[in-house]
Amino acid sequence: MQGVQGEELEVLLSAKDIASRVESLGKRITLDYQNKPLILIGILKGSFIFLADLIRAIDLPVAVDFMALSSYGSSTKSSGVVRIIKDLDHSLEGHHVLVVEDIVDTGLTLNYIYGHVKSRGALSVKICSLLDKPSRRQVAVPLHYKGFEIPDEFVVGYGLDVGERYRNLPDVCKLVRANG
Protein backbone atom coordinates (compact mmCIF):
# COMPACT_ATOMS: atom_id res chain seq x y z
CA MET A 1 0.00 0.00 0.00
CA GLN A 2 1.37 3.42 -0.94
CA GLY A 3 1.54 6.09 1.77
CA VAL A 4 2.51 9.73 1.38
CA GLN A 5 5.95 11.19 0.74
CA GLY A 6 7.23 7.89 -0.64
CA GLU A 7 6.32 5.89 2.47
CA GLU A 8 5.17 2.32 2.00
CA LEU A 9 2.63 0.64 4.26
CA GLU A 10 2.55 -3.11 4.89
CA VAL A 11 -0.51 -4.59 6.61
CA LEU A 12 0.57 -6.13 9.90
CA LEU A 13 -2.91 -6.74 11.39
CA SER A 14 -6.03 -6.82 9.24
CA ALA A 15 -9.26 -5.07 10.19
CA LYS A 16 -10.90 -8.52 10.44
CA ASP A 17 -8.27 -9.82 12.88
CA ILE A 18 -8.52 -6.64 14.95
CA ALA A 19 -12.34 -6.85 15.12
CA SER A 20 -12.18 -10.47 16.27
CA ARG A 21 -9.65 -9.70 19.00
CA VAL A 22 -11.54 -6.61 20.21
CA GLU A 23 -14.71 -8.72 20.52
CA SER A 24 -12.79 -11.29 22.57
CA LEU A 25 -11.35 -8.62 24.86
CA GLY A 26 -14.82 -7.11 25.34
CA LYS A 27 -16.22 -10.48 26.45
CA ARG A 28 -13.38 -10.97 28.97
CA ILE A 29 -13.83 -7.47 30.37
CA THR A 30 -17.59 -8.01 30.63
CA LEU A 31 -17.02 -11.16 32.71
CA ASP A 32 -14.34 -9.55 34.89
CA TYR A 33 -16.36 -6.45 35.77
CA GLN A 34 -19.84 -7.86 36.40
CA ASN A 35 -21.64 -5.70 39.00
CA LYS A 36 -18.68 -3.32 39.36
CA PRO A 37 -18.77 0.42 38.60
CA LEU A 38 -16.38 0.74 35.65
CA ILE A 39 -14.80 3.76 33.98
CA LEU A 40 -12.81 3.35 30.79
CA ILE A 41 -10.13 5.99 30.30
CA GLY A 42 -9.06 6.38 26.70
CA ILE A 43 -5.61 7.76 26.09
CA LEU A 44 -5.89 10.26 23.26
CA LYS A 45 -5.47 10.40 20.44
CA GLY A 46 -4.31 6.94 19.45
CA SER A 47 -6.79 4.83 21.42
CA PHE A 48 -10.02 6.48 20.32
CA ILE A 49 -10.90 4.00 17.55
CA PHE A 50 -9.94 1.00 19.69
CA LEU A 51 -11.92 2.41 22.63
CA ALA A 52 -14.99 3.03 20.45
CA ASP A 53 -14.97 -0.57 19.22
CA LEU A 54 -14.08 -2.02 22.63
CA ILE A 55 -16.84 -0.22 24.51
CA ARG A 56 -19.40 -1.64 22.08
CA ALA A 57 -18.04 -5.12 22.79
CA ILE A 58 -18.48 -4.70 26.56
CA ASP A 59 -21.95 -5.71 27.73
CA LEU A 60 -22.01 -3.58 30.90
CA PRO A 61 -22.93 -0.04 31.84
CA VAL A 62 -19.66 1.90 31.71
CA ALA A 63 -18.52 5.50 31.96
CA VAL A 64 -15.86 6.97 29.70
CA ASP A 65 -13.26 9.67 30.23
CA PHE A 66 -10.15 10.71 28.34
CA MET A 67 -6.59 11.79 28.96
CA ALA A 68 -4.19 13.20 26.41
CA LEU A 69 -0.47 12.93 26.93
CA SER A 70 2.51 13.40 24.72
CA SER A 71 5.82 11.62 24.47
CA TYR A 72 6.22 11.41 20.69
CA GLY A 73 5.44 14.79 19.14
CA SER A 74 5.73 14.30 15.37
CA SER A 75 8.60 11.82 15.66
CA THR A 76 8.50 8.05 15.25
CA LYS A 77 10.47 7.53 18.49
CA SER A 78 9.29 8.27 22.02
CA SER A 79 11.10 11.17 23.66
CA GLY A 80 10.61 9.62 27.10
CA VAL A 81 9.29 12.92 28.46
CA VAL A 82 5.60 12.66 29.36
CA ARG A 83 3.38 15.71 29.61
CA ILE A 84 -0.36 15.92 30.26
CA ILE A 85 -2.25 17.79 27.56
CA LYS A 86 -5.77 16.93 28.80
CA ASP A 87 -6.50 15.54 32.27
CA LEU A 88 -9.57 13.63 33.46
CA ASP A 89 -12.89 15.41 33.85
CA HIS A 90 -14.46 13.04 36.40
CA SER A 91 -13.63 11.67 39.83
CA LEU A 92 -12.41 8.07 39.92
CA GLU A 93 -13.29 7.47 43.57
CA GLY A 94 -15.53 4.44 44.06
CA HIS A 95 -14.93 3.14 40.53
CA HIS A 96 -12.83 0.47 38.92
CA VAL A 97 -10.73 1.94 36.13
CA LEU A 98 -9.64 0.38 32.87
CA VAL A 99 -7.03 2.46 31.07
CA VAL A 100 -7.36 1.89 27.31
CA GLU A 101 -4.19 2.49 25.31
CA ASP A 102 -3.33 1.99 21.66
CA ILE A 103 0.21 0.67 22.12
CA VAL A 104 2.65 -0.09 24.91
CA ASP A 105 6.16 0.63 23.71
CA THR A 106 8.82 1.77 26.22
CA GLY A 107 6.26 1.71 29.03
CA LEU A 108 7.28 5.20 30.18
CA THR A 109 3.99 6.91 29.27
CA LEU A 110 1.82 4.10 30.57
CA ASN A 111 3.82 3.86 33.82
CA TYR A 112 3.17 7.56 34.35
CA ILE A 113 -0.55 7.19 33.56
CA TYR A 114 -0.90 4.13 35.81
CA GLY A 115 0.60 5.97 38.80
CA HIS A 116 -1.41 9.12 38.09
CA VAL A 117 -4.71 7.23 37.87
CA LYS A 118 -3.98 5.04 40.93
CA SER A 119 -3.40 8.18 43.01
CA ARG A 120 -6.91 9.44 42.18
CA GLY A 121 -8.81 7.05 44.49
CA ALA A 122 -9.93 4.31 42.10
CA LEU A 123 -10.95 0.95 43.60
CA SER A 124 -8.68 -0.77 41.07
CA VAL A 125 -6.71 0.18 37.97
CA LYS A 126 -6.06 -2.17 35.09
CA ILE A 127 -4.63 -1.62 31.63
CA CYS A 128 -5.93 -2.73 28.25
CA SER A 129 -3.78 -2.16 25.17
CA LEU A 130 -4.45 -3.08 21.58
CA LEU A 131 -0.75 -3.51 20.85
CA ASP A 132 2.24 -4.54 22.93
CA LYS A 133 5.83 -4.06 21.81
CA PRO A 134 7.76 -5.78 24.65
CA SER A 135 11.15 -5.63 22.92
CA ARG A 136 11.19 -1.86 23.51
CA ARG A 137 10.15 -1.93 27.17
CA GLN A 138 12.21 0.27 29.48
CA VAL A 139 9.79 0.22 32.43
CA ALA A 140 7.69 -2.75 33.53
CA VAL A 141 3.97 -1.99 33.39
CA PRO A 142 1.10 -4.31 34.32
CA LEU A 143 -0.72 -5.17 31.11
CA HIS A 144 -3.97 -6.94 32.05
CA TYR A 145 -5.66 -7.13 28.64
CA LYS A 146 -3.61 -7.29 25.45
CA GLY A 147 -4.77 -7.41 21.86
CA PHE A 148 -1.59 -8.30 19.97
CA GLU A 149 2.13 -8.52 20.58
CA ILE A 150 4.05 -6.94 17.71
CA PRO A 151 7.71 -6.70 16.69
CA ASP A 152 9.78 -3.54 17.00
CA GLU A 153 8.30 -1.78 13.98
CA PHE A 154 6.70 1.65 13.75
CA VAL A 155 3.00 1.08 13.06
CA VAL A 156 0.12 3.27 11.94
CA GLY A 157 -3.59 2.83 11.32
CA TYR A 158 -6.60 2.02 13.50
CA GLY A 159 -6.01 5.24 15.43
CA LEU A 160 -2.21 5.24 15.40
CA ASP A 161 -0.47 7.95 13.41
CA VAL A 162 2.72 9.58 12.34
CA GLY A 163 2.44 13.36 12.07
CA GLU A 164 -1.38 13.05 12.27
CA ARG A 165 -1.49 10.84 9.16
CA TYR A 166 -2.91 7.31 8.73
CA ARG A 167 -5.20 7.19 11.83
CA ASN A 168 -8.15 6.38 9.55
CA LEU A 169 -6.71 3.16 8.10
CA PRO A 170 -8.82 0.14 9.08
CA ASP A 171 -5.72 -2.08 9.44
CA VAL A 172 -2.59 -1.72 11.56
CA CYS A 173 0.27 -1.24 9.11
CA LYS A 174 4.02 -1.25 9.34
CA LEU A 175 5.41 2.09 8.13
CA VAL A 176 8.36 1.72 5.79
CA ARG A 177 10.17 4.96 5.00
CA ALA A 178 11.21 5.56 1.38
CA ASN A 179 14.89 5.70 2.39
CA GLY A 180 14.61 2.50 4.43
PDB file of C-alpha atoms in Angstrom:
ATOM      1  CA  MET A   1       0.000   0.000   0.000  1.00  0.00           C
ATOM      2  CA  GLN A   2       1.370   3.422  -0.936  1.00  0.00           C
ATOM      3  CA  GLY A   3       1.540   6.088   1.766  1.00  0.00           C
ATOM      4  CA  VAL A   4       2.511   9.730   1.382  1.00  0.00           C
ATOM      5  CA  GLN A   5       5.953  11.189   0.736  1.00  0.00           C
ATOM      6  CA  GLY A   6       7.226   7.888  -0.645  1.00  0.00           C
ATOM      7  CA  GLU A   7       6.315   5.888   2.469  1.00  0.00           C
ATOM      8  CA  GLU A   8       5.175   2.316   1.999  1.00  0.00           C
ATOM      9  CA  LEU A   9       2.627   0.638   4.255  1.00  0.00           C
ATOM     10  CA  GLU A  10       2.549  -3.113   4.885  1.00  0.00           C
ATOM     11  CA  VAL A  11      -0.509  -4.589   6.611  1.00  0.00           C
ATOM     12  CA  LEU A  12       0.573  -6.126   9.904  1.00  0.00           C
ATOM     13  CA  LEU A  13      -2.907  -6.740  11.386  1.00  0.00           C
ATOM     14  CA  SER A  14      -6.032  -6.818   9.245  1.00  0.00           C
ATOM     15  CA  ALA A  15      -9.259  -5.075  10.187  1.00  0.00           C
ATOM     16  CA  LYS A  16     -10.897  -8.518  10.436  1.00  0.00           C
ATOM     17  CA  ASP A  17      -8.268  -9.820  12.879  1.00  0.00           C
ATOM     18  CA  ILE A  18      -8.523  -6.643  14.953  1.00  0.00           C
ATOM     19  CA  ALA A  19     -12.336  -6.851  15.123  1.00  0.00           C
ATOM     20  CA  SER A  20     -12.177 -10.472  16.268  1.00  0.00           C
ATOM     21  CA  ARG A  21      -9.649  -9.697  19.003  1.00  0.00           C
ATOM     22  CA  VAL A  22     -11.544  -6.614  20.212  1.00  0.00           C
ATOM     23  CA  GLU A  23     -14.710  -8.723  20.516  1.00  0.00           C
ATOM     24  CA  SER A  24     -12.794 -11.295  22.568  1.00  0.00           C
ATOM     25  CA  LEU A  25     -11.353  -8.615  24.857  1.00  0.00           C
ATOM     26  CA  GLY A  26     -14.818  -7.112  25.344  1.00  0.00           C
ATOM     27  CA  LYS A  27     -16.216 -10.477  26.448  1.00  0.00           C
ATOM     28  CA  ARG A  28     -13.379 -10.971  28.966  1.00  0.00           C
ATOM     29  CA  ILE A  29     -13.829  -7.474  30.370  1.00  0.00           C
ATOM     30  CA  THR A  30     -17.585  -8.014  30.633  1.00  0.00           C
ATOM     31  CA  LEU A  31     -17.018 -11.162  32.709  1.00  0.00           C
ATOM     32  CA  ASP A  32     -14.337  -9.555  34.892  1.00  0.00           C
ATOM     33  CA  TYR A  33     -16.355  -6.448  35.767  1.00  0.00           C
ATOM     34  CA  GLN A  34     -19.843  -7.862  36.399  1.00  0.00           C
ATOM     35  CA  ASN A  35     -21.645  -5.698  38.999  1.00  0.00           C
ATOM     36  CA  LYS A  36     -18.684  -3.325  39.357  1.00  0.00           C
ATOM     37  CA  PRO A  37     -18.768   0.418  38.605  1.00  0.00           C
ATOM     38  CA  LEU A  38     -16.376   0.739  35.651  1.00  0.00           C
ATOM     39  CA  ILE A  39     -14.799   3.759  33.983  1.00  0.00           C
ATOM     40  CA  LEU A  40     -12.812   3.353  30.786  1.00  0.00           C
ATOM     41  CA  ILE A  41     -10.132   5.987  30.304  1.00  0.00           C
ATOM     42  CA  GLY A  42      -9.065   6.381  26.703  1.00  0.00           C
ATOM     43  CA  ILE A  43      -5.609   7.755  26.086  1.00  0.00           C
ATOM     44  CA  LEU A  44      -5.894  10.260  23.258  1.00  0.00           C
ATOM     45  CA  LYS A  45      -5.471  10.399  20.442  1.00  0.00           C
ATOM     46  CA  GLY A  46      -4.308   6.939  19.449  1.00  0.00           C
ATOM     47  CA  SER A  47      -6.786   4.830  21.417  1.00  0.00           C
ATOM     48  CA  PHE A  48     -10.024   6.481  20.315  1.00  0.00           C
ATOM     49  CA  ILE A  49     -10.900   4.004  17.550  1.00  0.00           C
ATOM     50  CA  PHE A  50      -9.935   1.003  19.686  1.00  0.00           C
ATOM     51  CA  LEU A  51     -11.924   2.409  22.629  1.00  0.00           C
ATOM     52  CA  ALA A  52     -14.990   3.026  20.450  1.00  0.00           C
ATOM     53  CA  ASP A  53     -14.968  -0.570  19.218  1.00  0.00           C
ATOM     54  CA  LEU A  54     -14.077  -2.021  22.628  1.00  0.00           C
ATOM     55  CA  ILE A  55     -16.838  -0.215  24.509  1.00  0.00           C
ATOM     56  CA  ARG A  56     -19.403  -1.638  22.080  1.00  0.00           C
ATOM     57  CA  ALA A  57     -18.044  -5.124  22.786  1.00  0.00           C
ATOM     58  CA  ILE A  58     -18.481  -4.697  26.558  1.00  0.00           C
ATOM     59  CA  ASP A  59     -21.945  -5.706  27.731  1.00  0.00           C
ATOM     60  CA  LEU A  60     -22.010  -3.584  30.896  1.00  0.00           C
ATOM     61  CA  PRO A  61     -22.929  -0.040  31.838  1.00  0.00           C
ATOM     62  CA  VAL A  62     -19.656   1.899  31.714  1.00  0.00           C
ATOM     63  CA  ALA A  63     -18.520   5.501  31.957  1.00  0.00           C
ATOM     64  CA  VAL A  64     -15.855   6.974  29.703  1.00  0.00           C
ATOM     65  CA  ASP A  65     -13.261   9.669  30.227  1.00  0.00           C
ATOM     66  CA  PHE A  66     -10.145  10.708  28.337  1.00  0.00           C
ATOM     67  CA  MET A  67      -6.590  11.789  28.963  1.00  0.00           C
ATOM     68  CA  ALA A  68      -4.193  13.199  26.414  1.00  0.00           C
ATOM     69  CA  LEU A  69      -0.468  12.932  26.932  1.00  0.00           C
ATOM     70  CA  SER A  70       2.505  13.401  24.717  1.00  0.00           C
ATOM     71  CA  SER A  71       5.824  11.618  24.472  1.00  0.00           C
ATOM     72  CA  TYR A  72       6.224  11.411  20.694  1.00  0.00           C
ATOM     73  CA  GLY A  73       5.436  14.793  19.136  1.00  0.00           C
ATOM     74  CA  SER A  74       5.735  14.304  15.366  1.00  0.00           C
ATOM     75  CA  SER A  75       8.596  11.825  15.660  1.00  0.00           C
ATOM     76  CA  THR A  76       8.497   8.052  15.253  1.00  0.00           C
ATOM     77  CA  LYS A  77      10.467   7.534  18.486  1.00  0.00           C
ATOM     78  CA  SER A  78       9.291   8.271  22.018  1.00  0.00           C
ATOM     79  CA  SER A  79      11.095  11.170  23.657  1.00  0.00           C
ATOM     80  CA  GLY A  80      10.610   9.618  27.104  1.00  0.00           C
ATOM     81  CA  VAL A  81       9.294  12.922  28.458  1.00  0.00           C
ATOM     82  CA  VAL A  82       5.602  12.657  29.361  1.00  0.00           C
ATOM     83  CA  ARG A  83       3.382  15.707  29.612  1.00  0.00           C
ATOM     84  CA  ILE A  84      -0.362  15.916  30.259  1.00  0.00           C
ATOM     85  CA  ILE A  85      -2.249  17.792  27.561  1.00  0.00           C
ATOM     86  CA  LYS A  86      -5.771  16.931  28.804  1.00  0.00           C
ATOM     87  CA  ASP A  87      -6.498  15.537  32.265  1.00  0.00           C
ATOM     88  CA  LEU A  88      -9.572  13.628  33.464  1.00  0.00           C
ATOM     89  CA  ASP A  89     -12.889  15.411  33.849  1.00  0.00           C
ATOM     90  CA  HIS A  90     -14.457  13.044  36.401  1.00  0.00           C
ATOM     91  CA  SER A  91     -13.628  11.673  39.827  1.00  0.00           C
ATOM     92  CA  LEU A  92     -12.405   8.066  39.919  1.00  0.00           C
ATOM     93  CA  GLU A  93     -13.294   7.466  43.570  1.00  0.00           C
ATOM     94  CA  GLY A  94     -15.531   4.442  44.055  1.00  0.00           C
ATOM     95  CA  HIS A  95     -14.929   3.141  40.525  1.00  0.00           C
ATOM     96  CA  HIS A  96     -12.834   0.471  38.922  1.00  0.00           C
ATOM     97  CA  VAL A  97     -10.731   1.941  36.126  1.00  0.00           C
ATOM     98  CA  LEU A  98      -9.641   0.379  32.867  1.00  0.00           C
ATOM     99  CA  VAL A  99      -7.032   2.463  31.066  1.00  0.00           C
ATOM    100  CA  VAL A 100      -7.363   1.894  27.310  1.00  0.00           C
ATOM    101  CA  GLU A 101      -4.189   2.488  25.308  1.00  0.00           C
ATOM    102  CA  ASP A 102      -3.330   1.987  21.656  1.00  0.00           C
ATOM    103  CA  ILE A 103       0.214   0.671  22.124  1.00  0.00           C
ATOM    104  CA  VAL A 104       2.654  -0.093  24.912  1.00  0.00           C
ATOM    105  CA  ASP A 105       6.160   0.628  23.712  1.00  0.00           C
ATOM    106  CA  THR A 106       8.821   1.769  26.217  1.00  0.00           C
ATOM    107  CA  GLY A 107       6.256   1.711  29.028  1.00  0.00           C
ATOM    108  CA  LEU A 108       7.277   5.198  30.180  1.00  0.00           C
ATOM    109  CA  THR A 109       3.995   6.912  29.267  1.00  0.00           C
ATOM    110  CA  LEU A 110       1.824   4.096  30.571  1.00  0.00           C
ATOM    111  CA  ASN A 111       3.817   3.864  33.816  1.00  0.00           C
ATOM    112  CA  TYR A 112       3.174   7.559  34.351  1.00  0.00           C
ATOM    113  CA  ILE A 113      -0.548   7.189  33.557  1.00  0.00           C
ATOM    114  CA  TYR A 114      -0.898   4.133  35.815  1.00  0.00           C
ATOM    115  CA  GLY A 115       0.598   5.968  38.796  1.00  0.00           C
ATOM    116  CA  HIS A 116      -1.407   9.124  38.085  1.00  0.00           C
ATOM    117  CA  VAL A 117      -4.706   7.227  37.867  1.00  0.00           C
ATOM    118  CA  LYS A 118      -3.980   5.043  40.933  1.00  0.00           C
ATOM    119  CA  SER A 119      -3.400   8.177  43.010  1.00  0.00           C
ATOM    120  CA  ARG A 120      -6.911   9.440  42.179  1.00  0.00           C
ATOM    121  CA  GLY A 121      -8.810   7.049  44.493  1.00  0.00           C
ATOM    122  CA  ALA A 122      -9.929   4.307  42.101  1.00  0.00           C
ATOM    123  CA  LEU A 123     -10.954   0.952  43.597  1.00  0.00           C
ATOM    124  CA  SER A 124      -8.678  -0.766  41.067  1.00  0.00           C
ATOM    125  CA  VAL A 125      -6.710   0.180  37.969  1.00  0.00           C
ATOM    126  CA  LYS A 126      -6.058  -2.170  35.088  1.00  0.00           C
ATOM    127  CA  ILE A 127      -4.634  -1.617  31.629  1.00  0.00           C
ATOM    128  CA  CYS A 128      -5.926  -2.731  28.246  1.00  0.00           C
ATOM    129  CA  SER A 129      -3.784  -2.158  25.172  1.00  0.00           C
ATOM    130  CA  LEU A 130      -4.450  -3.080  21.584  1.00  0.00           C
ATOM    131  CA  LEU A 131      -0.747  -3.509  20.848  1.00  0.00           C
ATOM    132  CA  ASP A 132       2.238  -4.541  22.929  1.00  0.00           C
ATOM    133  CA  LYS A 133       5.829  -4.061  21.809  1.00  0.00           C
ATOM    134  CA  PRO A 134       7.757  -5.776  24.653  1.00  0.00           C
ATOM    135  CA  SER A 135      11.148  -5.634  22.925  1.00  0.00           C
ATOM    136  CA  ARG A 136      11.193  -1.858  23.505  1.00  0.00           C
ATOM    137  CA  ARG A 137      10.150  -1.927  27.169  1.00  0.00           C
ATOM    138  CA  GLN A 138      12.213   0.275  29.485  1.00  0.00           C
ATOM    139  CA  VAL A 139       9.788   0.215  32.427  1.00  0.00           C
ATOM    140  CA  ALA A 140       7.686  -2.749  33.533  1.00  0.00           C
ATOM    141  CA  VAL A 141       3.968  -1.992  33.392  1.00  0.00           C
ATOM    142  CA  PRO A 142       1.103  -4.309  34.321  1.00  0.00           C
ATOM    143  CA  LEU A 143      -0.724  -5.170  31.105  1.00  0.00           C
ATOM    144  CA  HIS A 144      -3.974  -6.940  32.049  1.00  0.00           C
ATOM    145  CA  TYR A 145      -5.662  -7.129  28.639  1.00  0.00           C
ATOM    146  CA  LYS A 146      -3.607  -7.292  25.454  1.00  0.00           C
ATOM    147  CA  GLY A 147      -4.770  -7.413  21.865  1.00  0.00           C
ATOM    148  CA  PHE A 148      -1.592  -8.301  19.971  1.00  0.00           C
ATOM    149  CA  GLU A 149       2.133  -8.523  20.581  1.00  0.00           C
ATOM    150  CA  ILE A 150       4.046  -6.938  17.713  1.00  0.00           C
ATOM    151  CA  PRO A 151       7.706  -6.701  16.687  1.00  0.00           C
ATOM    152  CA  ASP A 152       9.782  -3.536  17.003  1.00  0.00           C
ATOM    153  CA  GLU A 153       8.296  -1.780  13.978  1.00  0.00           C
ATOM    154  CA  PHE A 154       6.695   1.645  13.753  1.00  0.00           C
ATOM    155  CA  VAL A 155       3.000   1.076  13.065  1.00  0.00           C
ATOM    156  CA  VAL A 156       0.120   3.269  11.939  1.00  0.00           C
ATOM    157  CA  GLY A 157      -3.589   2.829  11.324  1.00  0.00           C
ATOM    158  CA  TYR A 158      -6.602   2.016  13.496  1.00  0.00           C
ATOM    159  CA  GLY A 159      -6.011   5.241  15.433  1.00  0.00           C
ATOM    160  CA  LEU A 160      -2.210   5.235  15.398  1.00  0.00           C
ATOM    161  CA  ASP A 161      -0.475   7.948  13.408  1.00  0.00           C
ATOM    162  CA  VAL A 162       2.722   9.580  12.343  1.00  0.00           C
ATOM    163  CA  GLY A 163       2.442  13.357  12.066  1.00  0.00           C
ATOM    164  CA  GLU A 164      -1.384  13.047  12.270  1.00  0.00           C
ATOM    165  CA  ARG A 165      -1.492  10.837   9.162  1.00  0.00           C
ATOM    166  CA  TYR A 166      -2.908   7.306   8.730  1.00  0.00           C
ATOM    167  CA  ARG A 167      -5.196   7.186  11.833  1.00  0.00           C
ATOM    168  CA  ASN A 168      -8.148   6.383   9.549  1.00  0.00           C
ATOM    169  CA  LEU A 169      -6.710   3.164   8.103  1.00  0.00           C
ATOM    170  CA  PRO A 170      -8.817   0.137   9.083  1.00  0.00           C
ATOM    171  CA  ASP A 171      -5.716  -2.076   9.437  1.00  0.00           C
ATOM    172  CA  VAL A 172      -2.591  -1.716  11.560  1.00  0.00           C
ATOM    173  CA  CYS A 173       0.266  -1.242   9.106  1.00  0.00           C
ATOM    174  CA  LYS A 174       4.022  -1.247   9.337  1.00  0.00           C
ATOM    175  CA  LEU A 175       5.409   2.086   8.130  1.00  0.00           C
ATOM    176  CA  VAL A 176       8.363   1.718   5.788  1.00  0.00           C
ATOM    177  CA  ARG A 177      10.174   4.962   5.003  1.00  0.00           C
ATOM    178  CA  ALA A 178      11.209   5.562   1.385  1.00  0.00           C
ATOM    179  CA  ASN A 179      14.886   5.696   2.391  1.00  0.00           C
ATOM    180  CA  GLY A 180      14.607   2.500   4.432  1.00  0.00           C
TER     181      GLY A 180
END
